[in-house]
Amino acid sequence: MAQITSPLPADKQKIVGEALHGALIDLLDLSLVGKQAHWNLVGRNFRSLHLQLDEIVALARNGADNAAERAVAVGVNPDGRAATIARDTHLQQLDFGYIEDGKVVAVFTEILGGIVARMRERIEATDDADLVTQDLLIEVTEELEKQHWMIQAQR
Amino acid sequence: MAQITSPLPADKQKIVGEALHGALIDLLDLSLVGKQAHWNLVGRNFRSLHLQLDEIVALARNGADNAAERAVAVGVNPDGRAATIARDTHLQQLDFGYIEDGKVVAVFTEILGGIVARMRERIEATDDADLVTQDLLIEVTEELEKQHWMIQAQR
Amino acid sequence: MAQITSPLPADKQKIVGEALHGALIDLLDLSLVGKQAHWNLVGRNFRSLHLQLDEIVALARNGADNAAERAVAVGVNPDGRAATIARDTHLQQLDFGYIEDGKVVAVFTEILGGIVARMRERIEATDDADLVTQDLLIEVTEELEKQHWMIQAQR
Amino acid sequence: MAQITSPLPADKQKIVGEALHGALIDLLDLSLVGKQAHWNLVGRNFRSLHLQLDEIVALARNGADNAAERAVAVGVNPDGRAATIARDTHLQQLDFGYIEDGKVVAVFTEILGGIVARMRERIEATDDADLVTQDLLIEVTEELEKQHWMIQAQR
Amino acid sequence: MAQITSPLPADKQKIVGEALHGALIDLLDLSLVGKQAHWNLVGRNFRSLHLQLDEIVALARNGADNAAERAVAVGVNPDGRAATIARDTHLQQLDFGYIEDGKVVAVFTEILGGIVARMRERIEATDDADLVTQDLLIEVTEELEKQHWMIQAQR
Amino acid sequence: MAQITSPLPADKQKIVGEALHGALIDLLDLSLVGKQAHWNLVGRNFRSLHLQLDEIVALARNGADNAAERAVAVGVNPDGRAATIARDTHLQQLDFGYIEDGKVVAVFTEILGGIVARMRERIEATDDADLVTQDLLIEVTEELEKQHWMIQAQR
Amino acid sequence: MAQITSPLPADKQKIVGEALHGALIDLLDLSLVGKQAHWNLVGRNFRSLHLQLDEIVALARNGADNAAERAVAVGVNPDGRAATIARDTHLQQLDFGYIEDGKVVAVFTEILGGIVARMRERIEATDDADLVTQDLLIEVTEELEKQHWMIQAQR
Amino acid sequence: MAQITSPLPADKQKIVGEALHGALIDLLDLSLVGKQAHWNLVGRNFRSLHLQLDEIVALARNGADNAAERAVAVGVNPDGRAATIARDTHLQQLDFGYIEDGKVVAVFTEILGGIVARMRERIEATDDADLVTQDLLIEVTEELEKQHWMIQAQR
Amino acid sequence: MAQITSPLPADKQKIVGEALHGALIDLLDLSLVGKQAHWNLVGRNFRSLHLQLDEIVALARNGADNAAERAVAVGVNPDGRAATIARDTHLQQLDFGYIEDGKVVAVFTEILGGIVARMRERIEATDDADLVTQDLLIEVTEELEKQHWMIQAQR
Amino acid sequence: MAQITSPLPADKQKIVGEALHGALIDLLDLSLVGKQAHWNLVGRNFRSLHLQLDEIVALARNGADNAAERAVAVGVNPDGRAATIARDTHLQQLDFGYIEDGKVVAVFTEILGGIVARMRERIEATDDADLVTQDLLIEVTEELEKQHWMIQAQR
Amino acid sequence: MAQITSPLPADKQKIVGEALHGALIDLLDLSLVGKQAHWNLVGRNFRSLHLQLDEIVALARNGADNAAERAVAVGVNPDGRAATIARDTHLQQLDFGYIEDGKVVAVFTEILGGIVARMRERIEATDDADLVTQDLLIEVTEELEKQHWMIQAQR
Amino acid sequence: MAQITSPLPADKQKIVGEALHGALIDLLDLSLVGKQAHWNLVGRNFRSLHLQLDEIVALARNGADNAAERAVAVGVNPDGRAATIARDTHLQQLDFGYIEDGKVVAVFTEILGGIVARMRERIEATDDADLVTQDLLIEVTEELEKQHWMIQAQR
């Protein structure tokens, strides 16, 4: 079976692989939890949040795809299977059922805040290991911090 | 908190809710497993399958969104959280790591075949309960059966 | 003068014609009442509702056009004249003047709920008479129930 | 409840409000009667007229929306409800049933001629009251007179 | 050689296969006969009919492709070869040479009427066999009946 | 150096030049103050107002460009430098820091009301001087009054 | 033969007809002379002027079409035949052969200046006769004066 | 002043220059006479012919631009001034005033027939002189003959 | 009935008519046989060939339409009826049922090779008869030879 | 009132805030001064520079928006009010009135050179403070240096 | 290994192969030398020439691709490797470093003139060998001669 | 002659200039060798590789243009002439003639691997010299490593 050779030495590949796996799980679960809120949302701000959550889901899906393809490009197998997400996610999970708009703002402020903090650790971790990966993480972090602000602003 | 009233009586709502939850889990996990294969694929047919898997993911994401929004429209809370997918999925799970093109064809033939069989049960189950939901299930089934053919044809 | 021959026998044509006339009046008046609210709306949620009402109007106009063209395609003359709408409509009418956002949510929850209930009767009525017409009614009902949910969610 | 302040003094607001209400009713009923003919038309020129009537409907809907939004922008509540249209319209009403192409040409020549004459009175009436409203009326009149010519040319 | 497994049991597959073969031949020959008239048309209504015939051809080609791909998706080989069309078609054939506009209206009224009647038999035949195929047949029938009306309206 | 000849005599050119300079400063500062609020906004209606403010900025930028190019076309040098805006603006200035949604509605109601009043004076002033310039002022005033209504409606 | 009825009384129709004929001839010849320069141009500024001349031609063609269709809409036959243009044009004619860029700037400064002066007379002439026609003349004059500035600025 | 060098020897340049001048005049006058008919047309087929004439005008304008730019590319100055068109045109001229649809069909059958005959002489004339120019003439002739057929077909 | 006059004398018209009829039959049957393979294809290269066959079908349909419209433009009636195709085609016919990818490559290499050879005879035959038709045949031959290469390259 | 929490500690937030404020003022004033030159420009290169200045304005507006939204995303209030720009700008200010093309090239060479130098200090300053902000500054600097080259190249 | 069969006999294939190789080298080197000038250009006409050179590069790349794919379609291997271009090119090479606008005009006048002359020899050479290839060469020559004129016109 | 001033001191400019020249030659030759393989490719995977090679060529052309424009923006003359590419390239050169699909995969795995290794050295080299250039190199490296993975995956 084909082996994808890595442009990185083994130690750097390991660091990069861990950073990308962490980003992948954060972003994939953000896409799932974002849709869960998009569907179960109620409250006077329903329409604005319903639309904003879809922007967050789009950003999460796109970021996850970039992270996973970056992983395989450096010879690391991405793992975005449902059981892996459920096992490895750090995101606060939503309760089953309807969720009010104010609650969505509070929860996603926390969720995005947590992802951003972990992304910043990954940016630091990859600074010596791989500037190409770091650049990819910087770009998605900029978008996440923008959404973090725009959710917080609604409190 | 707002309650979404249902256009369906309780017994029919229950049937419809179960059918839609099943479809939602099938389609969400298809989107995850499709991406997993899209990323870890190797083999001479890499490019064709890589592209086709993204078509399948797009169909799965769109179908899942329709199923979930249909559920809430009939007063049933959709549940597409990672733990729920991991717990409720019927899809064959991929092993970690690279997966060869021939294996992808074999696995997705089985996965799509399984989803199609369950979708046909849901179409039957909703025949008396709600023709609107049934129509939505018929449409996504048509697309799934088309992809099922196009994967099989490559064996 | 040209006569449009019908693909349906007279008894089925009659059932189908009545279902389509009912749908036509519901949808045309929905487009008028939707614009009336779009224009006279006030309140903190003005912008979200103003935009959503235009989505409802677009769906109503498109659905009305489909229903009317379906009617003439089965040899039944559609009647969407102002006096006919005024005479035959079942929709709650808005008072003259400004209408607050909360009131719009309440009124359109009722209006859409009523239309959906009548559309479901028409879907049932056409089940034996004409599956082609029924399919058209199912599609517009799916969209109406989706808007019904999204209005209710804002209560 | 919010009150929309007017940029116009009360006497001018009254003149403008009447002009815009008249335009709104003319244009909304033109959109309804245009669709009625679009659907029930027969004759050798069916396809050309069927398409042209949709252009007229599009112009009428767009013009009505502009007139109504202009009214509320000057603090006057627009009224485009079905009963108001039925009560206030000056347009010749179509008979129920099929309508031949030659008849459509004759009727819409008269209908458009009538609207144009009333629009010209409104342009004159608003000359002292509000040049902004007048400009809006001039633009829609130019389009109406163009359609008036193109219908007449087919006699 | 790869075998496409069917989601249908053999008896239902047979019914569905026959319905789809019939639809395929009707639609393929409609695309050929539509182009034949598109090219050889003369008369005062040349341009309107020339354009409408291309709409009919587009609908026929698209419908044929859907029918054929649906057939193979249920494990039935579609057969759209020239000799098969010539042998199995039920459509009235055009004479060689110029064809006048009035004649085109008459012939296509008959051709479309015939196809619609046969499509309705196929919709009925597939009601127990396969709702997915039935839905596909319903959709193309709706479009065919619309064109049938719009051709007739020109008599 | 090239001199742009004016189509207007000197006295009319002076009137037109003053009207256009006033419009230019109003619109340029509206674009700056609109962005300032777009960035510093907080509150539950954040997303709706954030988007609407960008519509206002787009209208202001486009209107300013038209006014300035009109000025030079009549031989008058437009002056949109930062110091000139700061010196000549009539717009209420925002305080530094976050601004709540309700405050934005109040402030922009006042700002747009003021601009509209000045634009109406300019429309009057140019009535004898230059109908071409007047028409340009009328068009931007229509858009400003529409935004004025849509901001007020949210009070 | 069909007669296009005019919304204007005879005396006003005469004034409007003359204004529109003048505009039509100015704009049609501008489109011809613009192309003549576009083709025969030489000099260091070739590319910029070659492109700008095509913008002027596009504006002239569009303006001519609007003027002619406006004429027939008020019951006046437009006359844009080659011999009429050659007979009635007021535009400076270009010599046969290559024309240098500086010469183009000089000639089109004069040509556009002349057209603008005549358009302003027509705007004045139609002020009492027909505000709809006047508005059309104002719009094309604004564009012509903008091009006049941009040509002059290159001297 | 810049001189455009020709890729052709003088004798061939002369032949090509004459062919292109002839084509230019034919096509420019076709664009003028096409618009003249587009504006002054009356009759039951108004709309179809009105639209087709604009297709002919578009083809004529595009063909004329290609011919003129080809001329200058081979070092020959194109001449498309109004007086030149009026002097050199071979096209049948329209009478002033309304023109009936049947008359338009007859006149444009003759006009297009004449242009096509002259274009064929030009194709022959350039066969030895310049295959690049010939190819350009062949392409526009194909389009002209297609329009010639489509006009004739309406007799 | 209208007669389409030919720009060609009778002997040349006959040659051109035969060349175009041959091209029409080749291209129409290529569109049918291309779709037949598109649907019944199996094998590891399914997806690539499935897509390429649709490119071939698109080229064939477009080329057939051009050939047929060229025929009528020179006064020859095109004949693309199913029975005519079945009778006159020179293309190798496919067997009923699934067809493997390698077989498709072999068969379409032969089919395209045959069409190309016949098209080259037609190009030669029309060299004296009609350069306009010849140019149309050259263009479609270039596309066919490109597809011929791209199919062969897969052997 | 909502407080936007910062992903940065206070000392880094201060550095980042200053860098972004500096960038914001540079870019906002570049957009104003760019428009000022766009409007008042004269000279033989008018058209090229007029268009290029609009590219610079577009880049400046987009960069300013990114900088301001980045500031608020890290909890710093952006300040882009007219008085602040006038007070804090480092850009060379244009004199009132017409400005020749050569002068524009000289002035914008200096202006862009100054901005680029300050942006490079900001890139350095943020290297330890925030790589996300640094990346945003790098991107806009790349565009500014490209425009700097393209302006200089015209000297 | 697959062999691409040629539609041409060996002697004609040889002529065609040489013509296409010559065209390929001319066009590929034109794309390289065009970019070299696009990047190193200075002078007052920088922006116009910078843009025009990119049009020339686009035409050269597209023409080269067509020539190479035509070669392989007739069974001749195209050779566009860097060393082959460097060895076989006939184009005047640019000196290293900045190149002034006037110099670019002079050099590209010569380069395009040379290519055009060689293309005309190739058109002649292929007249007996392959009309399909000749047509491809004619089309690219028309575009090259147009650019040749537009460069020369700037001298 | 204009001199482009550099934002970098001489020592850093030298480092950056060398990195960009290296990148330019790598990317330009990648575009040439990519097209060479695109044209001469044979084998069962022809179509997939043919399309992928064009994606690589597009990425190479775009990256080369960015690198060259970045060089001139920092005052370094780019050199992308054919002889320079032939002299300086490090890429494995293809043999003349057909190249099989498996060979293409092997060769481009090596070519892309080599470019990536050199790009990583350039990213390191510019880390102290110029972060703006480094960012540009990082972006193109990310794309190259992605293509490297996707080629390798096909082995």
Coordinates of C-alpha atoms in Angstrom, one line a residue, chain C residues 31-114:
Chain C
S31 CA -48.3 36.8 -0.5
L32 CA -50.4 39.9 0.1
V33 CA -50.7 39.7 3.8
G34 CA -46.9 38.9 4.0
K35 CA -46.1 42.1 2.1
Q36 CA -48.6 44.0 4.3
A37 CA -46.7 43.0 7.4
H38 CA -43.3 43.4 5.6
W39 CA -44.2 47.1 5.1
N40 CA -46.0 48.0 8.3
L41 CA -43.8 46.1 10.8
V42 CA -42.2 47.9 13.8
G43 CA -40.2 46.6 16.8
R44 CA -36.8 45.5 17.8
N45 CA -36.8 42.5 15.6
F46 CA -37.8 44.6 12.6
R47 CA -35.0 43.6 10.3
S48 CA -35.1 39.8 10.9
L49 CA -38.8 39.6 10.4
H50 CA -38.8 42.1 7.5
L51 CA -36.4 39.7 5.7
Q52 CA -38.2 36.5 6.7
L53 CA -41.5 37.9 5.5
D54 CA -40.0 38.4 2.1
E55 CA -38.9 34.8 2.0
I56 CA -42.5 33.8 2.9
V57 CA -43.8 36.0 0.1
A58 CA -41.4 34.5 -2.4
L59 CA -42.5 31.0 -1.4
A60 CA -46.1 32.0 -1.6
R61 CA -45.8 33.6 -5.0
N62 CA -43.9 30.7 -6.4
G63 CA -46.3 28.2 -4.9
A64 CA -49.3 30.1 -6.2
D65 CA -47.9 30.2 -9.7
N66 CA -47.3 26.4 -9.6
A67 CA -50.8 25.7 -8.3
A68 CA -52.4 27.9 -11.0
E69 CA -50.4 26.5 -13.8
R70 CA -51.1 23.0 -12.6
A71 CA -54.9 23.8 -12.6
V72 CA -54.9 24.9 -16.2
A73 CA -52.7 21.9 -17.1
V74 CA -55.6 19.7 -15.9
G75 CA -58.2 21.8 -17.7
V76 CA -59.4 23.9 -14.7
N77 CA -59.4 27.6 -14.9
P78 CA -57.5 29.2 -12.0
D79 CA -59.0 32.3 -10.5
G80 CA -56.7 34.6 -8.7
R81 CA -58.5 37.9 -9.1
A82 CA -58.5 40.4 -6.3
A83 CA -62.2 40.0 -5.6
T84 CA -62.0 36.2 -5.6
I85 CA -59.1 36.3 -3.1
A86 CA -61.0 38.8 -0.9
R87 CA -64.1 36.6 -1.1
D88 CA -62.6 33.1 -0.6
T89 CA -59.6 33.6 1.7
H90 CA -59.5 31.9 5.0
L91 CA -56.5 33.9 6.3
Q92 CA -56.8 36.1 9.4
Q93 CA -56.6 39.7 8.1
L94 CA -54.3 42.3 9.5
D95 CA -55.6 45.5 10.9
F96 CA -54.6 48.7 9.1
G97 CA -51.5 50.4 10.4
Y98 CA -48.3 49.5 12.2
I99 CA -47.9 46.0 13.5
E100 CA -45.4 45.1 16.2
D101 CA -43.0 42.3 15.8
G102 CA -44.5 40.1 18.5
K103 CA -47.9 40.5 16.9
V104 CA -46.5 39.5 13.5
V105 CA -45.0 36.3 15.1
A106 CA -48.4 35.5 16.7
V107 CA -50.4 36.2 13.6
F108 CA -48.2 34.4 11.1
T109 CA -48.0 31.4 13.5
E110 CA -51.8 31.2 13.2
I111 CA -51.9 32.0 9.5
L112 CA -49.3 29.4 8.5
G113 CA -50.9 26.9 10.9
G114 CA -54.2 27.3 9.2

